[in-house]
PDB file of C-alpha atoms in Angstrom:
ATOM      1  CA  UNK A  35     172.281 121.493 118.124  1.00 94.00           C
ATOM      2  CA  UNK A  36     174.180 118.142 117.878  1.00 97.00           C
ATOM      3  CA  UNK A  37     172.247 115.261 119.146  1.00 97.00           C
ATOM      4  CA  UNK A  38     172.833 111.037 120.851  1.00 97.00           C
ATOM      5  CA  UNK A  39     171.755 109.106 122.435  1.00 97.00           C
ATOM      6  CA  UNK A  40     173.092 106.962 125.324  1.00 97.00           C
ATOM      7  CA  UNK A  41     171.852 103.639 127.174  1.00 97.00           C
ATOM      8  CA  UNK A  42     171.882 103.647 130.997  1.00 97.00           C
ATOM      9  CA  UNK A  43     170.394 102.159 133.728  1.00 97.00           C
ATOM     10  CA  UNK A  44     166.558 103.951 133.212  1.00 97.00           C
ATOM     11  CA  UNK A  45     167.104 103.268 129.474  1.00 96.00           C
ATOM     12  CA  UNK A  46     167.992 105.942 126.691  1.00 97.00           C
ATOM     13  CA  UNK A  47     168.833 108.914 127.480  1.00 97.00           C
ATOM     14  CA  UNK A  48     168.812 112.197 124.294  1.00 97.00           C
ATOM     15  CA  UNK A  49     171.521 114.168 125.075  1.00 98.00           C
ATOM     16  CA  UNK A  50     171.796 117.778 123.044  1.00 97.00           C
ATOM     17  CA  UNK A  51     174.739 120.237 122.736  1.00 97.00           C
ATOM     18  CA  UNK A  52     175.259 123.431 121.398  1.00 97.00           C
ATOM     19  CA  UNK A  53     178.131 126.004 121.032  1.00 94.00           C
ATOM     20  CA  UNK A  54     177.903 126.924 125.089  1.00 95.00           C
ATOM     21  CA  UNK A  55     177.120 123.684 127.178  1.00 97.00           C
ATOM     22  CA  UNK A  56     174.921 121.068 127.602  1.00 98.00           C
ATOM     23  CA  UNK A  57     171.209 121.888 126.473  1.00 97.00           C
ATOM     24  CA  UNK A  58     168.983 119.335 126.293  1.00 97.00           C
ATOM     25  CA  UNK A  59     169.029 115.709 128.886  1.00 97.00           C
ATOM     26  CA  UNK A  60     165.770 113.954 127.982  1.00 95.00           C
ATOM     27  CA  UNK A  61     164.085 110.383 128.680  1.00 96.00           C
ATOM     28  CA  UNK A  62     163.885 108.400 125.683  1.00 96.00           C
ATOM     29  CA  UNK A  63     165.371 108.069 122.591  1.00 95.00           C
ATOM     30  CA  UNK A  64     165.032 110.769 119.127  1.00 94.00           C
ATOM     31  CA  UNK A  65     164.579 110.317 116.028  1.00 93.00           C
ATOM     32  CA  UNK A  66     166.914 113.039 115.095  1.00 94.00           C
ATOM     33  CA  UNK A  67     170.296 112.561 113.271  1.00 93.00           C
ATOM     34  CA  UNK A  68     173.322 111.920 115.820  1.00 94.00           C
ATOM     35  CA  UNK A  69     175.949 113.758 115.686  1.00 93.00           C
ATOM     36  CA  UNK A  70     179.603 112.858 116.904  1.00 92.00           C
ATOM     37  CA  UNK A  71     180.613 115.780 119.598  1.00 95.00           C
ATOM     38  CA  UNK A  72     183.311 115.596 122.532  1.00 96.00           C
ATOM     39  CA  UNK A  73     180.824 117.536 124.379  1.00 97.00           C
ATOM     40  CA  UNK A  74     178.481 114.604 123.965  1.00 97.00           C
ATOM     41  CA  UNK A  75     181.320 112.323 124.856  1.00 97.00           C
ATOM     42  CA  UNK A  76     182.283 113.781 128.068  1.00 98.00           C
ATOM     43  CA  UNK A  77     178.414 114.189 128.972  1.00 98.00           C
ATOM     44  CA  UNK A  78     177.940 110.436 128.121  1.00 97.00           C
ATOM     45  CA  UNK A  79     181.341 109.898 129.710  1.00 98.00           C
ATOM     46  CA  UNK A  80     180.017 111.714 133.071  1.00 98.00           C
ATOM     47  CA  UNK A  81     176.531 109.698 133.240  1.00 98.00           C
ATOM     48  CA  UNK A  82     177.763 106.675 133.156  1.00 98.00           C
ATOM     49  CA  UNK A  83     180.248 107.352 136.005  1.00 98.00           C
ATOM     50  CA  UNK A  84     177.080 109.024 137.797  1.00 98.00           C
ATOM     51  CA  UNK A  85     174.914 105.843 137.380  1.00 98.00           C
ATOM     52  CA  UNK A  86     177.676 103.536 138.237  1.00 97.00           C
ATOM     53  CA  UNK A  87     178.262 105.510 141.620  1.00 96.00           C
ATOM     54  CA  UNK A  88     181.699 107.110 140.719  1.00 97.00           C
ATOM     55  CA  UNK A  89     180.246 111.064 140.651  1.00 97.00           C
ATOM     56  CA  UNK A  90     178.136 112.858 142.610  1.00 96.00           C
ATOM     57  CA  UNK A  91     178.578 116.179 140.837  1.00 96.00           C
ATOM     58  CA  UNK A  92     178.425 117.093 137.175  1.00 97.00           C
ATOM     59  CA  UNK A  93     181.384 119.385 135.434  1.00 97.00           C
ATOM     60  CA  UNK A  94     179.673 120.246 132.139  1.00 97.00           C
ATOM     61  CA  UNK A  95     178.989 123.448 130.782  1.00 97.00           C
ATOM     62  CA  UNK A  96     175.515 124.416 130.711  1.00 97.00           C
ATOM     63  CA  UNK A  97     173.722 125.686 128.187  1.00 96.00           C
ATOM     64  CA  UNK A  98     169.945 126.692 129.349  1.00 91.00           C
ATOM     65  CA  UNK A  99     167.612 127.953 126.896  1.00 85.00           C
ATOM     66  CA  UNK A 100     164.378 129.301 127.478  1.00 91.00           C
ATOM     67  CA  UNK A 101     162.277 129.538 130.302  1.00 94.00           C
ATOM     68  CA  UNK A 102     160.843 132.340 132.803  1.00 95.00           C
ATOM     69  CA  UNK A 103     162.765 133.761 135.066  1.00 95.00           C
ATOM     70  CA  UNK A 104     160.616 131.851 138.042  1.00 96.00           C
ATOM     71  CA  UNK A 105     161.510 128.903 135.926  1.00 97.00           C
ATOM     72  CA  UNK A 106     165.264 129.759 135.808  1.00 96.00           C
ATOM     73  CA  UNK A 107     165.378 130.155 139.473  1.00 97.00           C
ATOM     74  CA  UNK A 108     163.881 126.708 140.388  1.00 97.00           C
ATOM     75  CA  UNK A 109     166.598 125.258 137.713  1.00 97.00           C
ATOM     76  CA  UNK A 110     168.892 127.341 139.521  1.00 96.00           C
ATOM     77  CA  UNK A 111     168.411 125.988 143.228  1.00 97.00           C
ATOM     78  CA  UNK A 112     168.004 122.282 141.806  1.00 97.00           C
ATOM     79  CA  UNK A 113     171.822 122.805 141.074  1.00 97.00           C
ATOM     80  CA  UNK A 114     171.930 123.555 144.617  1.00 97.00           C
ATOM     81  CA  UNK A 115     170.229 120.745 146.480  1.00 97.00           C
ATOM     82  CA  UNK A 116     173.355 118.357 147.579  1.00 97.00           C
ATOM     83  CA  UNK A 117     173.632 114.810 145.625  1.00 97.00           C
ATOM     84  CA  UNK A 118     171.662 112.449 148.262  1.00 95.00           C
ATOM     85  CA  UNK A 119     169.423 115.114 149.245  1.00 96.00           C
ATOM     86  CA  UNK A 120     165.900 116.052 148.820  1.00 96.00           C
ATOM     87  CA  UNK A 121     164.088 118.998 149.334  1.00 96.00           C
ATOM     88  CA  UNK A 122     160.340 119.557 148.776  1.00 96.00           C
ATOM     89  CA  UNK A 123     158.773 121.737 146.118  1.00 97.00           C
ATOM     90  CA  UNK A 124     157.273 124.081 149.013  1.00 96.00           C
ATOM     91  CA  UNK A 125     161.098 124.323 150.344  1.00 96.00           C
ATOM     92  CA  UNK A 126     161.924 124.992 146.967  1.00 97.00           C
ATOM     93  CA  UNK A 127     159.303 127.797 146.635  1.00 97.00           C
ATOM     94  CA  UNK A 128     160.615 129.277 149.506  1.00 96.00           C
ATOM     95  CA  UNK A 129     164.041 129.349 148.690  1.00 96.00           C
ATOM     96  CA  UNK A 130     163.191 131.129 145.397  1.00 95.00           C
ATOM     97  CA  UNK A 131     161.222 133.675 147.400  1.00 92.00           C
ATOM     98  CA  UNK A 132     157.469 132.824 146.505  1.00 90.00           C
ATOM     99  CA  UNK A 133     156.305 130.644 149.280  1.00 89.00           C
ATOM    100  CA  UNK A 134     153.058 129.865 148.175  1.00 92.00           C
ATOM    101  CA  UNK A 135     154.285 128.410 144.465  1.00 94.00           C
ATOM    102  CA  UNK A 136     154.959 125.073 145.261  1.00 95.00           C
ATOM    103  CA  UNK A 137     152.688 123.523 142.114  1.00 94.00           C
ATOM    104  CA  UNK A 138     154.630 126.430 140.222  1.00 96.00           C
ATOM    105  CA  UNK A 139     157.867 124.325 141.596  1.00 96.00           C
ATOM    106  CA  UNK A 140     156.471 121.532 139.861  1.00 95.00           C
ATOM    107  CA  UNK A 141     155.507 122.811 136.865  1.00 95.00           C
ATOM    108  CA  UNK A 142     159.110 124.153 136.290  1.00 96.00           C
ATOM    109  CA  UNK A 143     160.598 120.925 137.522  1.00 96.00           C
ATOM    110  CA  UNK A 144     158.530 119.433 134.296  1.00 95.00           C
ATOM    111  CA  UNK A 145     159.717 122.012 132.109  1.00 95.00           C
ATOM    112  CA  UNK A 146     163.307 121.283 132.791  1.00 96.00           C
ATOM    113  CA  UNK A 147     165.607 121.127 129.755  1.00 97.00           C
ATOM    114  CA  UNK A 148     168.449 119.413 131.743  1.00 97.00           C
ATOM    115  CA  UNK A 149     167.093 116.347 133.518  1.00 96.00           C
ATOM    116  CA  UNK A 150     169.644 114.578 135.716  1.00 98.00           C
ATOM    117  CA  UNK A 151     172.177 116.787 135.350  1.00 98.00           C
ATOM    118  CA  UNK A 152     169.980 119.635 136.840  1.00 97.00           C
ATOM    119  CA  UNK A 153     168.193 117.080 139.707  1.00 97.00           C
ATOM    120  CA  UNK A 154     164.628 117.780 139.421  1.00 96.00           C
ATOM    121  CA  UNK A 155     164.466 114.075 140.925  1.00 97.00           C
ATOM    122  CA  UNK A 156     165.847 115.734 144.338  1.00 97.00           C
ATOM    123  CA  UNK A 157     162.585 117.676 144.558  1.00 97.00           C
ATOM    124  CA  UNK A 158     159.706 114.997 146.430  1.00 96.00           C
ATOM    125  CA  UNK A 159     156.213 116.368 147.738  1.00 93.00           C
ATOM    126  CA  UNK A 160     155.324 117.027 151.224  1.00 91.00           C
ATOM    127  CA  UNK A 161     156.108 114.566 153.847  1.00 88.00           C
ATOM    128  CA  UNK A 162     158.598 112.891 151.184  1.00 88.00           C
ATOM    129  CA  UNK A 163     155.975 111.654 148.942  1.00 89.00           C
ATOM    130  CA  UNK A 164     157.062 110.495 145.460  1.00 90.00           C
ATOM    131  CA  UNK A 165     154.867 112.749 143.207  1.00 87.00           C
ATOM    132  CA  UNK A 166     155.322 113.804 139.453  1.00 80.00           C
ATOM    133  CA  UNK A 167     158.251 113.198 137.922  1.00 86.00           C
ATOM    134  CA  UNK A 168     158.589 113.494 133.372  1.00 85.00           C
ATOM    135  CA  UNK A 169     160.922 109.956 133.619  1.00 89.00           C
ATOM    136  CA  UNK A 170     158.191 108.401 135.855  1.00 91.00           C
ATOM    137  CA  UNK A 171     158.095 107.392 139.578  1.00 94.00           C
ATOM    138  CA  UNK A 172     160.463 104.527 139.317  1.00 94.00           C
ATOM    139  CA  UNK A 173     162.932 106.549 137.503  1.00 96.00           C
ATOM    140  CA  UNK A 174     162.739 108.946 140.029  1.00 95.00           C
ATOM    141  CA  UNK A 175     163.338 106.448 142.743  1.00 95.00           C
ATOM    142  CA  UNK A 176     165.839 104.735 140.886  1.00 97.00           C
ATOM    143  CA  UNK A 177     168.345 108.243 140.604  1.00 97.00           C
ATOM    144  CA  UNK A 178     166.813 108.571 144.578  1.00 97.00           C
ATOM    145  CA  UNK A 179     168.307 105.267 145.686  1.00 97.00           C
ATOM    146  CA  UNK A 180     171.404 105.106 143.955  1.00 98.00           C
ATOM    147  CA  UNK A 181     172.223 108.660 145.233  1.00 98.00           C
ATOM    148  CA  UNK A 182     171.619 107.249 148.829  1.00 96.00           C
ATOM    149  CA  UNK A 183     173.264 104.466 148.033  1.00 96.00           C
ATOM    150  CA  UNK A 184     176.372 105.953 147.282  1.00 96.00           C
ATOM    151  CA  UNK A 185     175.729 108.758 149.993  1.00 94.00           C
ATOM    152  CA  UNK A 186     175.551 105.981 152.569  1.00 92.00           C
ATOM    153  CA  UNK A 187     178.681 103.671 151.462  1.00 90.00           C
ATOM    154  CA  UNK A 188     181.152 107.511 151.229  1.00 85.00           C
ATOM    155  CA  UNK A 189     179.774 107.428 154.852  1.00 85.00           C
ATOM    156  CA  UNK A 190     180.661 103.879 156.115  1.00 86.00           C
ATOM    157  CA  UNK A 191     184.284 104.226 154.151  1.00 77.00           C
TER     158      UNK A 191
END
């Protein structure tokens, strides 16, 4: 894997690459060795239109490694829920056909490899709540806000 870093808006972001896609979006920086990638430069290029409001839908290739197959079809229907939308991790469980595996939800949500890019941050608890969230609460309602942000001014253009 080739590795970098990038500042935004919720601070560093460790971006990882390999031969197929996209692989790793974490909080944080590493302390790995960079590496100098266009892969890395178009994701870098792509988050920083995303936090400045200019895209609402990622283009990179994917590259997901690991997880269940539960797992894999949570990360799945995260690529599905709309940019400005939320869903809750019991809609979520539905969805992926096991109704009553809406901690399981979370617990993939955690384990995913792809933050941002895959939008765990669309998923909120019952009633809307703000509940866990691996780049914290604020995080989450920053990427929340600025989605509805941008959501609302499309709207009023």
């Amino acid at each position: 894997m080739r590795w970098s870093v990038i500042d935004s808006p919720i601070g560093d972001l460790t971006l990882a690459v390999d031969e197929t896609g996209l692989c790793r979006l974490h909080f944080g920086a590493t302390d790995r060795p960079l590496d100098a990638d266009p892969l890395l430069t178009e994701a870098a290029g792509q988050l920083k239109a995303y936090f400045a409001g200019e895209l609402q839908e990622f283009t990179l290739p994917l590259s997901v490694r690991g997880g269940s197959e539960f797992e894999r079809a949570v990360w799945t229907q995260l690529t599905r829920i709309p940019y400005g939308e939320m869903q809750t991790y019991g809609d979520v469980a539905k969805i992926v056909g096991d109704i009553g595996a809406a901690r399981a939800v979370g617990t993939a949500c955690n384990r995913n490899p792809i933050a941002i890019v895959v939008p765990c941050h669309r998923v909120v608890g019952a009633g809307g709540k703000m509940v866990g969230f691996g780049g914290g609460i604020p995080t989450k309602r920053h990427l929340l806000e600025l989605e509805a942000r941008v959501t609302l001014e499309t709207l009023w253009t």
